[in-house]
Amino acid sequence: MLPEITGARRRLALARLTTGLAVLNTLWHLPPGDALVDEWSRKEEGERERPGRLSPEQYEAMRRLAFVSTAAWTLGAENKAVKFAANISFAAVQRHVAQFDQRAWNYNSNLNVYLLLLSLTDSRGSLAQTDPAEDDGSAEEVAAAVLLAMRLYYGCLYFQSGLSKMLLSGPAWADGRTLRGSWAELGTRAGKWLSRRPVTVAAAASAATLAFELLFPAAQIVLRGRPRALGAASLALHASIKATMDISFWHHAVHALPLFVLDPGAERHTARFLRVLRKR
């Protein structure tokens, strides 16, 4: 049985705001084009320039287009041209930056997936002319399908992480040595303190993390009536990682709020906030 979906259109509106703000924050903090070129020239001295790479001017133009179009979409623009521009320009910027380090090409590509999924339907919620509560069943069914896809993708990111651990290290990853070393090397004050505890502490945390990642997709079915519990568990995991190693996967974890945790009724408040911004 598939996970239960309630208030799908309102949840999509919350996810739209979350994704839009995450994309805008990413674009705002990206390095300028000249800085990337300088770094590449040092790393690739003597090598031929890769075909298809944007020039600094092209990169900055795409970055500005992505920022403006995504901002318009976040504020409620539903024009197909706006959505097309936001998806294509942000993908081009992401591709350009990913060439900086091929090992991290998929670091925040989840934002591209969410942006695309939310562009497939009208995800404005109360910003649309019709109230989501008064829509016909077909609109709600489409919204439910998109929301389900986003939830499953959210879980697949965990499963991918757990699977990579199993393929690269096997069950031995859960013996605690890897996590204990990470606490010692990368840890905050709390993490370094934990690294000096018995290895059984790190082993328990490692095993719990691995089980969480591998079982999260299945948990969406088993706990289909308790999405808030799943979202809260996800947030707790990322809070513990941040507290012990100061590593933030904020662009992933923040989506637990609209997809699982927040009450769909909260969308009315965000819509009111967006209307105020649009009038300015």
mmCIF file of C-alpha atoms in Angstrom:
data_model
loop_
_atom_site.group_PDB
_atom_site.id
_atom_site.type_symbol
_atom_site.label_atom_id
_atom_site.label_comp_id
_atom_site.label_asym_id
_atom_site.label_seq_id
_atom_site.Cartn_x
_atom_site.Cartn_y
_atom_site.Cartn_z
ATOM 1 C CA MET A 1 0.000 0.000 0.000
ATOM 2 C CA LEU A 2 1.300 3.456 -0.938
ATOM 3 C CA PRO A 3 1.950 6.123 1.703
ATOM 4 C CA GLU A 4 -1.051 8.177 2.716
ATOM 5 C CA ILE A 5 -1.276 11.581 1.033
ATOM 6 C CA THR A 6 -3.290 14.360 2.666
ATOM 7 C CA GLY A 7 -3.389 18.039 1.750
ATOM 8 C CA ALA A 8 -1.231 17.394 -1.310
ATOM 9 C CA ARG A 9 -1.724 20.745 -3.057
ATOM 10 C CA ARG A 10 -1.005 22.697 0.098
ATOM 11 C CA ARG A 11 2.082 20.608 0.803
ATOM 12 C CA LEU A 12 3.320 21.238 -2.732
ATOM 13 C CA ALA A 13 2.939 24.970 -2.164
ATOM 14 C CA LEU A 14 5.075 24.672 0.963
ATOM 15 C CA ALA A 15 7.606 22.593 -0.983
ATOM 16 C CA ARG A 16 7.613 25.212 -3.753
ATOM 17 C CA LEU A 17 8.582 27.946 -1.302
ATOM 18 C CA THR A 18 11.201 25.705 0.336
ATOM 19 C CA THR A 19 12.744 24.680 -2.980
ATOM 20 C CA GLY A 20 12.680 28.207 -4.359
ATOM 21 C CA LEU A 21 14.437 29.648 -1.324
ATOM 22 C CA ALA A 22 16.994 26.822 -1.339
ATOM 23 C CA VAL A 23 17.791 27.430 -5.011
ATOM 24 C CA LEU A 24 18.067 31.180 -4.486
ATOM 25 C CA ASN A 25 20.355 30.687 -1.492
ATOM 26 C CA THR A 26 22.546 28.357 -3.537
ATOM 27 C CA LEU A 27 22.777 30.792 -6.440
ATOM 28 C CA TRP A 28 23.537 33.719 -4.127
ATOM 29 C CA HIS A 29 26.495 31.949 -2.516
ATOM 30 C CA LEU A 30 28.066 30.456 -5.635
ATOM 31 C CA PRO A 31 31.543 31.737 -6.509
ATOM 32 C CA PRO A 32 31.893 34.257 -9.352
ATOM 33 C CA GLY A 33 32.849 32.972 -12.773
ATOM 34 C CA ASP A 34 36.349 34.449 -12.741
ATOM 35 C CA ALA A 35 37.170 32.677 -9.472
ATOM 36 C CA LEU A 36 36.191 29.321 -10.943
ATOM 37 C CA VAL A 37 38.297 29.918 -14.047
ATOM 38 C CA ASP A 38 41.321 30.850 -11.943
ATOM 39 C CA GLU A 39 40.969 27.709 -9.841
ATOM 40 C CA TRP A 40 40.492 25.494 -12.879
ATOM 41 C CA SER A 41 43.582 26.968 -14.535
ATOM 42 C CA ARG A 42 45.650 25.960 -11.499
ATOM 43 C CA LYS A 43 44.195 22.449 -11.316
ATOM 44 C CA GLU A 44 44.265 21.733 -15.042
ATOM 45 C CA GLU A 45 47.513 23.357 -16.110
ATOM 46 C CA GLY A 46 48.680 21.799 -19.350
ATOM 47 C CA GLU A 47 45.309 20.221 -20.092
ATOM 48 C CA ARG A 48 42.926 21.265 -22.853
ATOM 49 C CA GLU A 49 39.845 23.148 -21.809
ATOM 50 C CA ARG A 50 36.809 20.878 -21.565
ATOM 51 C CA PRO A 51 34.302 21.349 -24.393
ATOM 52 C CA GLY A 52 30.975 22.894 -23.491
ATOM 53 C CA ARG A 53 32.266 24.770 -20.459
ATOM 54 C CA LEU A 54 30.671 28.190 -20.038
ATOM 55 C CA SER A 55 32.766 31.313 -20.177
ATOM 56 C CA PRO A 56 32.711 33.526 -17.056
ATOM 57 C CA GLU A 57 30.313 35.887 -18.837
ATOM 58 C CA GLN A 58 27.988 33.072 -19.892
ATOM 59 C CA TYR A 59 28.073 31.592 -16.396
ATOM 60 C CA GLU A 60 27.171 34.910 -14.780
ATOM 61 C CA ALA A 61 24.371 35.470 -17.322
ATOM 62 C CA MET A 62 22.927 32.021 -16.582
ATOM 63 C CA ARG A 63 23.290 32.612 -12.861
ATOM 64 C CA ARG A 64 21.338 35.879 -13.069
ATOM 65 C CA LEU A 65 18.672 34.320 -15.279
ATOM 66 C CA ALA A 66 18.306 31.418 -12.838
ATOM 67 C CA PHE A 67 18.003 33.800 -9.890
ATOM 68 C CA VAL A 68 15.387 36.057 -11.498
ATOM 69 C CA SER A 69 13.275 33.262 -12.987
ATOM 70 C CA THR A 70 13.384 31.157 -9.818
ATOM 71 C CA ALA A 71 12.463 34.175 -7.698
ATOM 72 C CA ALA A 72 9.493 34.888 -9.979
ATOM 73 C CA TRP A 73 8.417 31.250 -9.813
ATOM 74 C CA THR A 74 8.735 31.184 -6.029
ATOM 75 C CA LEU A 75 6.520 34.256 -5.776
ATOM 76 C CA GLY A 76 3.809 32.572 -7.838
ATOM 77 C CA ALA A 77 4.617 33.001 -11.534
ATOM 78 C CA GLU A 78 3.148 29.983 -13.305
ATOM 79 C CA ASN A 79 4.093 30.934 -16.869
ATOM 80 C CA LYS A 80 5.657 28.017 -18.742
ATOM 81 C CA ALA A 81 8.451 30.220 -20.037
ATOM 82 C CA VAL A 82 9.384 31.202 -16.484
ATOM 83 C CA LYS A 83 9.463 27.580 -15.335
ATOM 84 C CA PHE A 84 11.450 26.526 -18.389
ATOM 85 C CA ALA A 85 13.982 29.322 -17.838
ATOM 86 C CA ALA A 86 14.352 28.479 -14.144
ATOM 87 C CA ASN A 87 14.971 24.777 -14.795
ATOM 88 C CA ILE A 88 17.326 25.163 -17.753
ATOM 89 C CA SER A 89 19.401 28.029 -16.373
ATOM 90 C CA PHE A 90 19.787 26.471 -12.921
ATOM 91 C CA ALA A 91 20.765 23.152 -14.511
ATOM 92 C CA ALA A 92 23.371 24.935 -16.633
ATOM 93 C CA VAL A 93 24.806 26.695 -13.584
ATOM 94 C CA GLN A 94 24.881 23.456 -11.594
ATOM 95 C CA ARG A 95 26.627 21.643 -14.444
ATOM 96 C CA HIS A 96 29.226 24.381 -14.726
ATOM 97 C CA VAL A 97 30.016 24.394 -11.006
ATOM 98 C CA ALA A 98 30.023 20.585 -10.835
ATOM 99 C CA GLN A 99 32.997 20.541 -13.200
ATOM 100 C CA PHE A 100 34.991 22.181 -10.425
ATOM 101 C CA ASP A 101 35.104 18.821 -8.648
ATOM 102 C CA GLN A 102 33.744 15.810 -10.503
ATOM 103 C CA ARG A 103 33.540 13.805 -7.265
ATOM 104 C CA ALA A 104 30.796 16.134 -5.998
ATOM 105 C CA TRP A 105 28.737 16.423 -9.166
ATOM 106 C CA ASN A 106 25.528 15.339 -7.427
ATOM 107 C CA TYR A 107 25.989 17.166 -4.120
ATOM 108 C CA ASN A 108 22.800 19.260 -4.309
ATOM 109 C CA SER A 109 21.267 17.993 -7.535
ATOM 110 C CA ASN A 110 18.185 17.161 -5.434
ATOM 111 C CA LEU A 111 17.202 20.810 -5.898
ATOM 112 C CA ASN A 112 17.109 20.319 -9.668
ATOM 113 C CA VAL A 113 14.857 17.282 -9.257
ATOM 114 C CA TYR A 114 12.461 19.058 -6.890
ATOM 115 C CA LEU A 115 12.338 22.144 -9.113
ATOM 116 C CA LEU A 116 11.468 19.971 -12.104
ATOM 117 C CA LEU A 117 8.810 17.939 -10.277
ATOM 118 C CA LEU A 118 7.136 21.053 -8.891
ATOM 119 C CA SER A 119 7.133 22.579 -12.382
ATOM 120 C CA LEU A 120 5.024 19.711 -13.728
ATOM 121 C CA THR A 121 1.860 21.021 -12.089
ATOM 122 C CA ASP A 122 0.393 24.165 -10.574
ATOM 123 C CA SER A 123 2.015 24.152 -7.139
ATOM 124 C CA ARG A 124 0.959 27.644 -6.069
ATOM 125 C CA GLY A 125 -1.612 26.479 -3.533
ATOM 126 C CA SER A 126 -3.591 29.414 -2.177
ATOM 127 C CA LEU A 127 -1.757 31.784 -4.514
ATOM 128 C CA ALA A 128 -3.762 30.289 -7.367
ATOM 129 C CA GLN A 129 -7.172 31.716 -8.163
ATOM 130 C CA THR A 130 -8.952 28.647 -6.831
ATOM 131 C CA ASP A 131 -8.630 27.455 -3.249
ATOM 132 C CA PRO A 132 -6.979 24.016 -3.055
ATOM 133 C CA ALA A 133 -9.782 22.811 -0.786
ATOM 134 C CA GLU A 134 -12.350 23.599 -3.495
ATOM 135 C CA ASP A 135 -10.526 21.991 -6.442
ATOM 136 C CA ASP A 136 -11.860 19.000 -8.322
ATOM 137 C CA GLY A 137 -10.478 15.567 -7.637
ATOM 138 C CA SER A 138 -8.253 15.426 -10.717
ATOM 139 C CA ALA A 139 -6.107 18.383 -9.607
ATOM 140 C CA GLU A 140 -5.666 16.836 -6.180
ATOM 141 C CA GLU A 141 -4.739 13.486 -7.722
ATOM 142 C CA VAL A 142 -2.004 15.081 -9.833
ATOM 143 C CA ALA A 143 -0.705 16.963 -6.792
ATOM 144 C CA ALA A 144 -0.733 13.739 -4.776
ATOM 145 C CA ALA A 145 1.299 11.961 -7.471
ATOM 146 C CA VAL A 146 3.911 14.737 -7.522
ATOM 147 C CA LEU A 147 4.084 14.831 -3.732
ATOM 148 C CA LEU A 148 4.480 11.058 -3.604
ATOM 149 C CA ALA A 149 7.323 11.257 -6.132
ATOM 150 C CA MET A 150 9.056 13.917 -4.040
ATOM 151 C CA ARG A 151 8.691 11.868 -0.864
ATOM 152 C CA LEU A 152 9.990 8.713 -2.499
ATOM 153 C CA TYR A 153 12.917 10.613 -3.985
ATOM 154 C CA TYR A 154 13.671 12.063 -0.555
ATOM 155 C CA GLY A 155 13.862 8.526 0.801
ATOM 156 C CA CYS A 156 15.905 7.274 -2.149
ATOM 157 C CA LEU A 157 18.626 9.784 -1.332
ATOM 158 C CA TYR A 158 19.050 8.074 2.031
ATOM 159 C CA PHE A 159 18.929 4.628 0.433
ATOM 160 C CA GLN A 160 21.592 5.672 -2.075
ATOM 161 C CA SER A 161 23.829 6.840 0.754
ATOM 162 C CA GLY A 162 23.362 3.609 2.716
ATOM 163 C CA LEU A 163 23.864 1.463 -0.376
ATOM 164 C CA SER A 164 27.129 3.212 -1.227
ATOM 165 C CA LYS A 165 28.401 2.475 2.282
ATOM 166 C CA MET A 166 27.518 -1.192 1.873
ATOM 167 C CA LEU A 167 29.105 -1.450 -1.581
ATOM 168 C CA LEU A 168 32.317 0.336 -0.625
ATOM 169 C CA SER A 169 32.844 -0.936 2.930
ATOM 170 C CA GLY A 170 30.269 -3.638 3.521
ATOM 171 C CA PRO A 171 28.739 -4.325 6.941
ATOM 172 C CA ALA A 172 32.116 -3.414 8.463
ATOM 173 C CA TRP A 173 31.146 0.253 8.029
ATOM 174 C CA ALA A 174 28.925 -0.205 11.074
ATOM 175 C CA ASP A 175 31.767 -1.304 13.362
ATOM 176 C CA GLY A 176 32.238 2.307 14.455
ATOM 177 C CA ARG A 177 35.800 2.887 13.353
ATOM 178 C CA THR A 178 34.896 5.117 10.386
ATOM 179 C CA LEU A 179 32.535 7.291 12.393
ATOM 180 C CA ARG A 180 34.914 7.448 15.346
ATOM 181 C CA GLY A 181 37.693 8.650 13.053
ATOM 182 C CA SER A 182 35.382 11.253 11.524
ATOM 183 C CA TRP A 183 34.469 12.523 14.978
ATOM 184 C CA ALA A 184 38.150 12.794 15.864
ATOM 185 C CA GLU A 185 39.151 14.523 12.622
ATOM 186 C CA LEU A 186 36.107 16.622 11.720
ATOM 187 C CA GLY A 187 34.234 16.693 14.977
ATOM 188 C CA THR A 188 32.954 19.629 16.939
ATOM 189 C CA ARG A 189 33.654 19.738 20.661
ATOM 190 C CA ALA A 190 30.857 17.213 21.146
ATOM 191 C CA GLY A 191 32.164 15.049 18.316
ATOM 192 C CA LYS A 192 35.713 14.979 19.659
ATOM 193 C CA TRP A 193 34.360 14.063 23.077
ATOM 194 C CA LEU A 194 32.434 11.158 21.529
ATOM 195 C CA SER A 195 35.569 10.017 19.678
ATOM 196 C CA ARG A 196 37.181 9.363 23.063
ATOM 197 C CA ARG A 197 34.307 7.187 24.255
ATOM 198 C CA PRO A 198 34.362 3.379 23.816
ATOM 199 C CA VAL A 199 34.110 2.303 20.195
ATOM 200 C CA THR A 200 30.768 0.674 20.989
ATOM 201 C CA VAL A 201 29.237 4.169 21.078
ATOM 202 C CA ALA A 202 30.367 4.883 17.534
ATOM 203 C CA ALA A 203 29.350 1.380 16.457
ATOM 204 C CA ALA A 204 25.816 1.874 17.769
ATOM 205 C CA ALA A 205 25.533 5.258 16.039
ATOM 206 C CA SER A 206 26.937 3.828 12.788
ATOM 207 C CA ALA A 207 24.559 0.871 12.791
ATOM 208 C CA ALA A 208 21.593 3.130 13.540
ATOM 209 C CA THR A 209 22.553 5.494 10.717
ATOM 210 C CA LEU A 210 22.999 2.671 8.214
ATOM 211 C CA ALA A 211 19.661 1.115 9.180
ATOM 212 C CA PHE A 212 17.938 4.494 8.953
ATOM 213 C CA GLU A 213 19.261 5.146 5.445
ATOM 214 C CA LEU A 214 18.504 1.705 4.053
ATOM 215 C CA LEU A 215 15.054 1.404 5.606
ATOM 216 C CA PHE A 216 13.720 4.938 5.127
ATOM 217 C CA PRO A 217 11.928 4.206 1.810
ATOM 218 C CA ALA A 218 10.236 1.135 3.300
ATOM 219 C CA ALA A 219 9.369 3.098 6.433
ATOM 220 C CA GLN A 220 7.291 5.458 4.308
ATOM 221 C CA ILE A 221 5.000 2.523 3.560
ATOM 222 C CA VAL A 222 5.031 0.924 6.995
ATOM 223 C CA LEU A 223 4.471 4.288 8.717
ATOM 224 C CA ARG A 224 2.286 5.710 5.942
ATOM 225 C CA GLY A 225 -0.102 7.233 8.479
ATOM 226 C CA ARG A 226 2.674 8.964 10.443
ATOM 227 C CA PRO A 227 4.622 11.182 8.030
ATOM 228 C CA ARG A 228 5.528 13.612 10.819
ATOM 229 C CA ALA A 229 7.392 10.881 12.668
ATOM 230 C CA LEU A 230 9.472 10.183 9.558
ATOM 231 C CA GLY A 231 10.216 13.851 9.036
ATOM 232 C CA ALA A 232 11.115 14.380 12.671
ATOM 233 C CA ALA A 233 13.495 11.404 12.561
ATOM 234 C CA SER A 234 15.158 12.853 9.468
ATOM 235 C CA LEU A 235 15.608 16.243 11.092
ATOM 236 C CA ALA A 236 16.975 14.601 14.249
ATOM 237 C CA LEU A 237 19.567 12.703 12.199
ATOM 238 C CA HIS A 238 20.804 15.839 10.475
ATOM 239 C CA ALA A 239 20.790 17.805 13.721
ATOM 240 C CA SER A 240 23.033 15.172 15.303
ATOM 241 C CA ILE A 241 25.423 15.242 12.330
ATOM 242 C CA LYS A 242 25.582 19.027 12.507
ATOM 243 C CA ALA A 243 26.131 18.963 16.271
ATOM 244 C CA THR A 244 28.927 16.380 16.185
ATOM 245 C CA MET A 245 30.706 17.086 12.872
ATOM 246 C CA ASP A 246 29.383 20.485 11.771
ATOM 247 C CA ILE A 247 28.337 18.950 8.451
ATOM 248 C CA SER A 248 25.128 20.354 7.018
ATOM 249 C CA PHE A 249 22.999 18.799 4.311
ATOM 250 C CA TRP A 250 20.514 21.612 4.780
ATOM 251 C CA HIS A 251 19.318 21.601 1.159
ATOM 252 C CA HIS A 252 18.129 18.024 1.699
ATOM 253 C CA ALA A 253 16.979 18.089 5.321
ATOM 254 C CA VAL A 254 14.949 21.291 4.963
ATOM 255 C CA HIS A 255 12.536 19.472 2.653
ATOM 256 C CA ALA A 256 11.462 17.233 5.516
ATOM 257 C CA LEU A 257 9.396 20.196 6.717
ATOM 258 C CA PRO A 258 7.011 20.631 3.754
ATOM 259 C CA LEU A 259 7.017 16.982 2.700
ATOM 260 C CA PHE A 260 6.445 15.401 6.099
ATOM 261 C CA VAL A 261 6.394 17.619 9.170
ATOM 262 C CA LEU A 262 4.423 20.815 8.626
ATOM 263 C CA ASP A 263 0.655 20.852 8.798
ATOM 264 C CA PRO A 264 -0.774 21.554 5.317
ATOM 265 C CA GLY A 265 -2.763 24.395 6.863
ATOM 266 C CA ALA A 266 0.492 26.322 7.360
ATOM 267 C CA GLU A 267 0.399 27.013 3.635
ATOM 268 C CA ARG A 268 -2.185 29.748 4.129
ATOM 269 C CA HIS A 269 0.290 31.744 6.198
ATOM 270 C CA THR A 270 3.075 31.392 3.639
ATOM 271 C CA ALA A 271 0.692 32.409 0.846
ATOM 272 C CA ARG A 272 -0.224 35.526 2.793
ATOM 273 C CA PHE A 273 3.486 36.313 3.202
ATOM 274 C CA LEU A 274 4.136 35.854 -0.527
ATOM 275 C CA ARG A 275 1.236 38.125 -1.448
ATOM 276 C CA VAL A 276 2.810 40.869 0.653
ATOM 277 C CA LEU A 277 6.148 40.399 -1.150
ATOM 278 C CA ARG A 278 4.465 40.511 -4.560
ATOM 279 C CA LYS A 279 2.850 43.861 -3.777
ATOM 280 C CA ARG A 280 6.168 45.495 -2.979
#
